[in-house]
């Protein structure tokens, strides 16, 4: 193998061209079913202008018995599995090629080469916990993929995929992959690709999300748990009176989050809505977690110093209604 693999723009364009359809399909399947790979949610923890306790709102996907989207995801479980594996295969094959490995259609040879050691793209430099688990998942899923494609020793029920490894006429006990695990496999495959190619940028929350997802797949990759608690991302909204400065009690927010979501690893952005006393004007600011995570106590800023954080007000924002909450 080549000791100095090159991961330049040409290599990334090649990776995108190879994986475009499979990545799009997996994202589209879960978008259609109402459970996207990465969800974008409205503000979940809102502090009323009155100073009353915050209002916490959760958003969950509702599975309706007659909903064709839900049935589509159930019936498509084998397709999701095979597509997720193919995406992992193309990503890892691309890595092997960059390392100078000979092209092969034999999965056993690919797995052997990967386990000997390869140089992964720069994204993995400080994150071997991802690449190690990708290889483990790939190795575990390979014979199951072969069963679905060639032997048909599988069945689905309510989104759960049951597959029996088969080789040389010998059928092994069934492996059960429930709907959550199947979605996690798709999340790992799509996320790894998107981060490597650079179309997604990992932040504090998405790193925790991927760590937790990989922990949920520990029975597949066989590696120790990363110890990641269930991560939660919140956008916290605070209403203030418009003035020359903003002051927010971050410790109160952290205490409220710990009370509302005990046992979770919470990352939050802070949206400030500064409303004029006469109710005729409002200005919005959004502070990302990276600006907050190391700050204790209060956030105190002059408005002249935070113009770079100014953002549009939330959709359908009603100043009078908001101030009366």
Tab-separated table of C-alpha atoms in Angstrom:
chain	number	residue	atom	x	y	z
A	1	UNK	CA	0.000	0.000	0.000
A	2	UNK	CA	1.023	3.599	-0.533
A	3	UNK	CA	2.559	5.142	2.635
A	4	UNK	CA	1.277	8.607	1.753
A	5	UNK	CA	-2.360	8.547	0.623
A	6	UNK	CA	-3.592	11.790	-0.866
A	7	UNK	CA	-6.969	13.154	0.198
A	8	UNK	CA	-7.193	16.242	-1.980
A	9	UNK	CA	-10.138	17.891	-3.756
A	10	UNK	CA	-9.870	15.430	-6.634
A	11	UNK	CA	-10.170	12.505	-4.225
A	12	UNK	CA	-13.155	14.131	-2.475
A	13	UNK	CA	-14.913	14.751	-5.782
A	14	UNK	CA	-14.380	11.104	-6.645
A	15	UNK	CA	-15.899	10.036	-3.313
A	16	UNK	CA	-18.935	12.267	-3.831
A	17	UNK	CA	-19.491	10.936	-7.335
A	18	UNK	CA	-19.365	7.331	-6.123
A	19	UNK	CA	-21.717	7.757	-3.189
A	20	UNK	CA	-24.129	10.445	-4.354
A	21	UNK	CA	-27.125	8.208	-4.982
A	22	UNK	CA	-26.849	5.971	-1.905
A	23	UNK	CA	-26.361	8.893	0.484
A	24	UNK	CA	-29.285	10.767	-1.066
A	25	UNK	CA	-31.497	7.672	-0.862
A	26	UNK	CA	-30.860	7.066	2.843
A	27	UNK	CA	-31.460	10.701	3.753
A	28	UNK	CA	-34.577	10.824	1.581
A	29	UNK	CA	-36.041	7.611	3.054
A	30	UNK	CA	-35.896	8.965	6.602
A	31	UNK	CA	-36.986	12.459	5.566
A	32	UNK	CA	-40.070	10.982	3.890
A	33	UNK	CA	-40.797	8.872	6.972
A	34	UNK	CA	-40.637	11.962	9.190
A	35	UNK	CA	-37.510	10.907	11.112
A	36	UNK	CA	-34.635	12.719	9.351
A	37	UNK	CA	-31.037	11.670	9.947
A	38	UNK	CA	-30.374	15.008	11.667
A	39	UNK	CA	-33.466	16.947	12.724
A	40	UNK	CA	-33.790	20.742	12.765
A	41	UNK	CA	-36.080	21.795	15.597
A	42	UNK	CA	-37.608	25.117	16.659
A	43	UNK	CA	-36.816	26.708	20.035
A	44	UNK	CA	-37.510	24.122	22.745
A	45	UNK	CA	-36.807	25.923	26.044
A	46	UNK	CA	-38.491	29.321	26.209
A	47	UNK	CA	-38.221	31.776	29.096
A	48	UNK	CA	-41.293	34.050	29.177
A	49	UNK	CA	-40.803	37.800	29.468
A	50	UNK	CA	-42.729	37.693	32.768
A	51	UNK	CA	-39.854	35.878	34.488
A	52	UNK	CA	-41.956	32.755	35.010
A	53	UNK	CA	-40.310	29.312	34.814
A	54	UNK	CA	-39.281	28.220	31.323
A	55	UNK	CA	-41.606	26.323	29.024
A	56	UNK	CA	-40.037	23.141	27.664
A	57	UNK	CA	-41.455	21.679	24.458
A	58	UNK	CA	-40.483	18.312	23.017
A	59	UNK	CA	-40.885	17.352	19.393
A	60	UNK	CA	-41.341	13.687	18.533
A	61	UNK	CA	-42.159	11.787	15.367
A	62	UNK	CA	-45.694	10.416	15.518
A	63	UNK	CA	-46.173	6.957	14.007
A	64	UNK	CA	-49.714	6.600	12.731
A	65	UNK	CA	-51.115	3.185	11.874
A	66	UNK	CA	-52.494	4.346	8.534
A	67	UNK	CA	-49.536	6.534	7.640
A	68	UNK	CA	-48.038	5.313	4.334
A	69	UNK	CA	-44.698	6.905	5.275
A	70	UNK	CA	-44.364	4.672	8.313
A	71	UNK	CA	-45.338	1.589	6.289
A	72	UNK	CA	-42.842	2.579	3.600
A	73	UNK	CA	-40.017	2.572	6.135
A	74	UNK	CA	-41.157	-0.800	7.513
A	75	UNK	CA	-41.339	-2.433	4.092
A	76	UNK	CA	-38.074	-0.837	3.020
A	77	UNK	CA	-35.975	-2.232	5.886
A	78	UNK	CA	-33.960	-4.618	3.643
A	79	UNK	CA	-33.340	-1.784	1.176
A	80	UNK	CA	-32.163	0.539	3.955
A	81	UNK	CA	-29.839	-2.174	5.287
A	82	UNK	CA	-28.307	-3.018	1.915
A	83	UNK	CA	-27.929	0.653	0.951
A	84	UNK	CA	-26.297	1.516	4.277
A	85	UNK	CA	-23.833	-1.346	3.851
A	86	UNK	CA	-23.089	-0.309	0.274
A	87	UNK	CA	-22.379	3.251	1.415
A	88	UNK	CA	-19.970	1.965	4.073
A	89	UNK	CA	-18.385	-0.343	1.509
A	90	UNK	CA	-17.820	2.458	-1.001
A	91	UNK	CA	-16.353	4.751	1.664
A	92	UNK	CA	-13.947	2.120	2.979
A	93	UNK	CA	-13.058	0.904	-0.515
A	94	UNK	CA	-12.205	4.487	-1.431
A	95	UNK	CA	-9.925	4.687	1.625
A	96	UNK	CA	-8.206	1.453	0.598
A	97	UNK	CA	-7.656	2.720	-2.924
A	98	UNK	CA	-6.146	5.962	-1.626
A	99	UNK	CA	-3.759	3.771	0.382
A	100	UNK	CA	-2.708	1.911	-2.755
A	101	UNK	CA	-4.597	-1.332	-2.141
A	102	UNK	CA	-5.407	-3.446	-5.155
A	103	UNK	CA	-9.013	-3.239	-6.286
A	104	UNK	CA	-11.049	-6.301	-5.304
A	105	UNK	CA	-14.673	-7.358	-5.126
A	106	UNK	CA	-13.938	-9.772	-2.264
A	107	UNK	CA	-15.159	-8.348	1.017
A	108	UNK	CA	-12.882	-10.650	2.996
A	109	UNK	CA	-9.839	-9.128	1.292
A	110	UNK	CA	-11.046	-5.585	1.983
A	111	UNK	CA	-11.641	-6.371	5.658
A	112	UNK	CA	-8.218	-8.013	5.947
A	113	UNK	CA	-6.528	-4.954	4.434
A	114	UNK	CA	-8.459	-2.563	6.668
A	115	UNK	CA	-7.529	-4.505	9.807
A	116	UNK	CA	-3.857	-4.475	8.823
A	117	UNK	CA	-3.990	-0.720	9.139
A	118	UNK	CA	-4.560	2.127	6.705
A	119	UNK	CA	-4.254	5.889	6.809
A	120	UNK	CA	-7.735	7.357	6.974
A	121	UNK	CA	-8.663	10.879	5.787
A	122	UNK	CA	-7.655	13.837	8.005
A	123	UNK	CA	-11.146	13.991	9.546
A	124	UNK	CA	-10.316	10.803	11.478
A	125	UNK	CA	-6.899	11.973	12.722
A	126	UNK	CA	-8.161	12.783	16.223
A	127	UNK	CA	-11.161	10.455	16.013
A	128	UNK	CA	-9.947	6.863	15.611
A	129	UNK	CA	-12.980	5.861	17.678
A	130	UNK	CA	-15.038	6.433	14.520
A	131	UNK	CA	-12.887	4.594	11.977
A	132	UNK	CA	-12.305	1.625	14.320
A	133	UNK	CA	-16.043	1.180	14.797
A	134	UNK	CA	-16.816	1.668	11.123
A	135	UNK	CA	-14.541	-1.244	10.274
A	136	UNK	CA	-16.108	-3.353	13.036
A	137	UNK	CA	-19.654	-2.644	11.815
A	138	UNK	CA	-18.607	-3.324	8.223
A	139	UNK	CA	-17.124	-6.699	9.146
A	140	UNK	CA	-20.176	-7.734	11.165
A	141	UNK	CA	-22.736	-6.701	8.547
A	142	UNK	CA	-20.972	-8.193	5.512
A	143	UNK	CA	-22.311	-11.763	5.792
A	144	UNK	CA	-25.804	-10.436	6.589
A	145	UNK	CA	-25.711	-8.374	3.435
A	146	UNK	CA	-24.767	-11.517	1.513
A	147	UNK	CA	-27.787	-13.331	2.919
A	148	UNK	CA	-30.207	-10.588	1.858
A	149	UNK	CA	-28.733	-10.324	-1.632
A	150	UNK	CA	-28.180	-14.000	-2.365
A	151	UNK	CA	-29.933	-16.371	0.050
A	152	UNK	CA	-33.179	-14.673	1.097
A	153	UNK	CA	-33.008	-16.043	4.648
A	154	UNK	CA	-34.547	-12.925	6.129
A	155	UNK	CA	-37.891	-11.378	7.000
A	156	UNK	CA	-39.208	-8.086	8.367
A	157	UNK	CA	-41.832	-7.205	10.949
A	158	UNK	CA	-42.811	-3.716	12.135
A	159	UNK	CA	-39.555	-2.260	10.848
A	160	UNK	CA	-37.385	-4.978	12.411
A	161	UNK	CA	-35.116	-6.946	10.096
A	162	UNK	CA	-34.326	-10.572	10.977
A	163	UNK	CA	-31.426	-12.075	9.026
A	164	UNK	CA	-29.791	-15.494	9.287
A	165	UNK	CA	-26.205	-15.844	8.111
A	166	UNK	CA	-25.871	-18.580	5.540
A	167	UNK	CA	-22.725	-20.133	4.127
A	168	UNK	CA	-22.181	-23.378	2.246
A	169	UNK	CA	-25.781	-24.374	2.879
A	170	UNK	CA	-25.495	-23.872	6.655
A	171	UNK	CA	-27.979	-21.369	8.098
A	172	UNK	CA	-26.996	-19.733	11.406
A	173	UNK	CA	-29.396	-18.417	14.068
A	174	UNK	CA	-31.183	-15.188	13.170
A	175	UNK	CA	-29.659	-11.798	13.876
A	176	UNK	CA	-32.318	-9.255	14.857
A	177	UNK	CA	-31.810	-5.621	13.815
A	178	UNK	CA	-34.675	-3.498	15.090
A	179	UNK	CA	-35.856	-0.246	13.511
A	180	UNK	CA	-33.750	1.907	15.836
A	181	UNK	CA	-30.567	-0.053	15.106
A	182	UNK	CA	-31.293	0.052	11.393
A	183	UNK	CA	-31.694	3.812	11.518
A	184	UNK	CA	-28.485	4.094	13.567
A	185	UNK	CA	-26.572	2.149	10.907
A	186	UNK	CA	-27.872	4.569	8.272
A	187	UNK	CA	-26.974	7.557	10.476
A	188	UNK	CA	-23.416	6.286	10.946
A	189	UNK	CA	-22.971	5.603	7.232
A	190	UNK	CA	-24.372	8.932	6.045
A	191	UNK	CA	-22.727	11.003	8.784
A	192	UNK	CA	-19.283	9.477	8.253
A	193	UNK	CA	-19.472	10.176	4.540
A	194	UNK	CA	-20.735	13.751	4.952
A	195	UNK	CA	-18.036	14.629	7.483
A	196	UNK	CA	-15.251	13.092	5.397
A	197	UNK	CA	-16.296	14.846	2.190
A	198	UNK	CA	-16.773	18.116	4.066
A	199	UNK	CA	-20.426	18.841	3.301
A	200	UNK	CA	-21.179	18.551	7.037
A	201	UNK	CA	-19.022	20.117	9.752
A	202	UNK	CA	-18.856	18.341	13.082
A	203	UNK	CA	-19.639	20.434	16.146
A	204	UNK	CA	-19.958	19.658	19.845
A	205	UNK	CA	-23.474	18.258	19.582
A	206	UNK	CA	-23.044	16.243	16.381
A	207	UNK	CA	-19.885	14.654	17.783
A	208	UNK	CA	-21.773	13.584	20.906
A	209	UNK	CA	-24.638	12.383	18.696
A	210	UNK	CA	-22.314	10.191	16.631
A	211	UNK	CA	-20.552	8.844	19.746
A	212	UNK	CA	-23.906	7.883	21.280
A	213	UNK	CA	-25.110	6.333	18.023
A	214	UNK	CA	-21.973	4.199	17.824
A	215	UNK	CA	-22.475	3.133	21.449
A	216	UNK	CA	-25.975	1.974	20.512
A	217	UNK	CA	-24.364	-0.245	17.869
A	218	UNK	CA	-21.881	-1.830	20.250
A	219	UNK	CA	-23.417	-5.264	19.646
A	220	UNK	CA	-22.367	-4.906	15.998
A	221	UNK	CA	-18.850	-3.461	16.179
A	222	UNK	CA	-17.874	-5.268	19.406
A	223	UNK	CA	-15.739	-2.417	20.783
A	224	UNK	CA	-15.987	-0.862	24.269
A	225	UNK	CA	-18.596	1.777	24.959
A	226	UNK	CA	-17.512	5.392	24.545
A	227	UNK	CA	-19.594	6.216	27.620
A	228	UNK	CA	-21.616	8.867	25.835
A	229	UNK	CA	-24.821	9.823	27.632
A	230	UNK	CA	-27.892	10.583	25.534
A	231	UNK	CA	-27.099	13.930	23.886
A	232	UNK	CA	-29.755	16.583	23.486
A	233	UNK	CA	-29.548	19.797	21.505
A	234	UNK	CA	-31.707	22.709	22.610
A	235	UNK	CA	-32.252	26.220	21.428
A	236	UNK	CA	-32.999	28.287	24.527
A	237	UNK	CA	-34.949	31.491	24.026
A	238	UNK	CA	-34.745	34.371	26.498
A	239	UNK	CA	-36.707	37.615	26.240
A	240	UNK	CA	-35.107	40.841	27.479
A	241	UNK	CA	-35.896	44.508	27.393
A	242	UNK	CA	-34.089	46.204	24.516
A	243	UNK	CA	-31.194	48.311	25.848
A	244	UNK	CA	-27.498	48.990	25.314
A	245	UNK	CA	-26.516	45.669	26.905
A	246	UNK	CA	-27.756	42.123	27.399
A	247	UNK	CA	-27.408	40.070	30.562
A	248	UNK	CA	-28.456	36.436	30.770
A	249	UNK	CA	-28.161	34.129	33.768
A	250	UNK	CA	-26.436	31.113	32.223
A	251	UNK	CA	-26.273	29.274	35.532
A	252	UNK	CA	-30.046	29.427	35.885
A	253	UNK	CA	-30.389	27.978	32.384
A	254	UNK	CA	-27.971	25.157	33.191
A	255	UNK	CA	-29.773	24.410	36.474
A	256	UNK	CA	-33.154	24.344	34.717
A	257	UNK	CA	-31.807	22.041	31.994
A	258	UNK	CA	-30.348	19.668	34.594
A	259	UNK	CA	-33.757	19.557	36.316
A	260	UNK	CA	-35.763	19.066	33.116
A	261	UNK	CA	-33.370	16.622	31.418
A	262	UNK	CA	-31.522	14.712	34.146
A	263	UNK	CA	-28.930	12.226	32.967
A	264	UNK	CA	-28.578	13.792	29.527
A	265	UNK	CA	-25.610	15.505	27.906
A	266	UNK	CA	-27.132	18.804	26.783
A	267	UNK	CA	-25.718	21.270	24.291
A	268	UNK	CA	-27.638	24.497	23.753
A	269	UNK	CA	-27.618	27.599	21.626
A	270	UNK	CA	-28.974	30.774	23.193
A	271	UNK	CA	-31.463	32.932	21.328
A	272	UNK	CA	-31.990	36.367	22.834
A	273	UNK	CA	-35.032	38.393	21.820
A	274	UNK	CA	-34.634	41.987	22.976
A	275	UNK	CA	-37.981	43.800	22.904
A	276	UNK	CA	-38.479	47.560	23.235
A	277	UNK	CA	-40.565	48.663	26.209
A	278	UNK	CA	-43.215	50.125	23.922
A	279	UNK	CA	-43.441	46.791	22.088
A	280	UNK	CA	-42.775	48.351	18.706
A	281	UNK	CA	-39.359	46.881	18.032
A	282	UNK	CA	-37.497	43.632	18.679
A	283	UNK	CA	-33.980	42.481	17.856
A	284	UNK	CA	-32.814	38.865	17.794
A	285	UNK	CA	-29.408	37.399	18.646
A	286	UNK	CA	-28.221	33.804	18.488
A	287	UNK	CA	-25.181	32.668	20.475
A	288	UNK	CA	-23.842	29.232	19.452
A	289	UNK	CA	-22.767	26.713	22.075
A	290	UNK	CA	-19.111	27.339	21.268
A	291	UNK	CA	-19.553	30.855	22.702
A	292	UNK	CA	-21.248	29.567	25.853
A	293	UNK	CA	-19.707	26.248	26.882
A	294	UNK	CA	-16.776	27.756	28.822
A	295	UNK	CA	-18.711	30.661	30.330
A	296	UNK	CA	-19.970	30.441	33.890
A	297	UNK	CA	-22.396	32.621	35.779
A	298	UNK	CA	-23.787	35.373	33.596
A	299	UNK	CA	-23.415	36.348	29.976
A	300	UNK	CA	-22.960	40.126	29.912
A	301	UNK	CA	-22.414	41.904	26.605
A	302	UNK	CA	-22.820	45.373	25.164
A	303	UNK	CA	-25.126	45.264	22.154
A	304	UNK	CA	-22.484	47.144	20.165
A	305	UNK	CA	-20.160	44.159	20.676
A	306	UNK	CA	-22.585	41.439	19.585
A	307	UNK	CA	-23.722	42.681	16.192
A	308	UNK	CA	-22.137	39.594	14.620
A	309	UNK	CA	-24.635	37.436	16.534
A	310	UNK	CA	-27.692	39.350	15.337
A	311	UNK	CA	-30.183	37.070	13.597
A	312	UNK	CA	-33.760	37.307	12.274
A	313	UNK	CA	-36.527	36.845	14.810
A	314	UNK	CA	-38.213	33.420	14.972
A	315	UNK	CA	-40.851	32.820	12.304
A	316	UNK	CA	-44.321	34.170	13.068
A	317	UNK	CA	-42.927	36.081	16.039
A	318	UNK	CA	-45.598	38.275	17.663
A	319	UNK	CA	-44.086	40.914	19.961
A	320	UNK	CA	-47.247	41.647	21.899
A	321	UNK	CA	-48.221	38.004	22.318
A	322	UNK	CA	-44.695	37.070	23.366
A	323	UNK	CA	-44.469	39.810	26.007
A	324	UNK	CA	-47.777	38.699	27.467
A	325	UNK	CA	-46.719	35.090	28.007
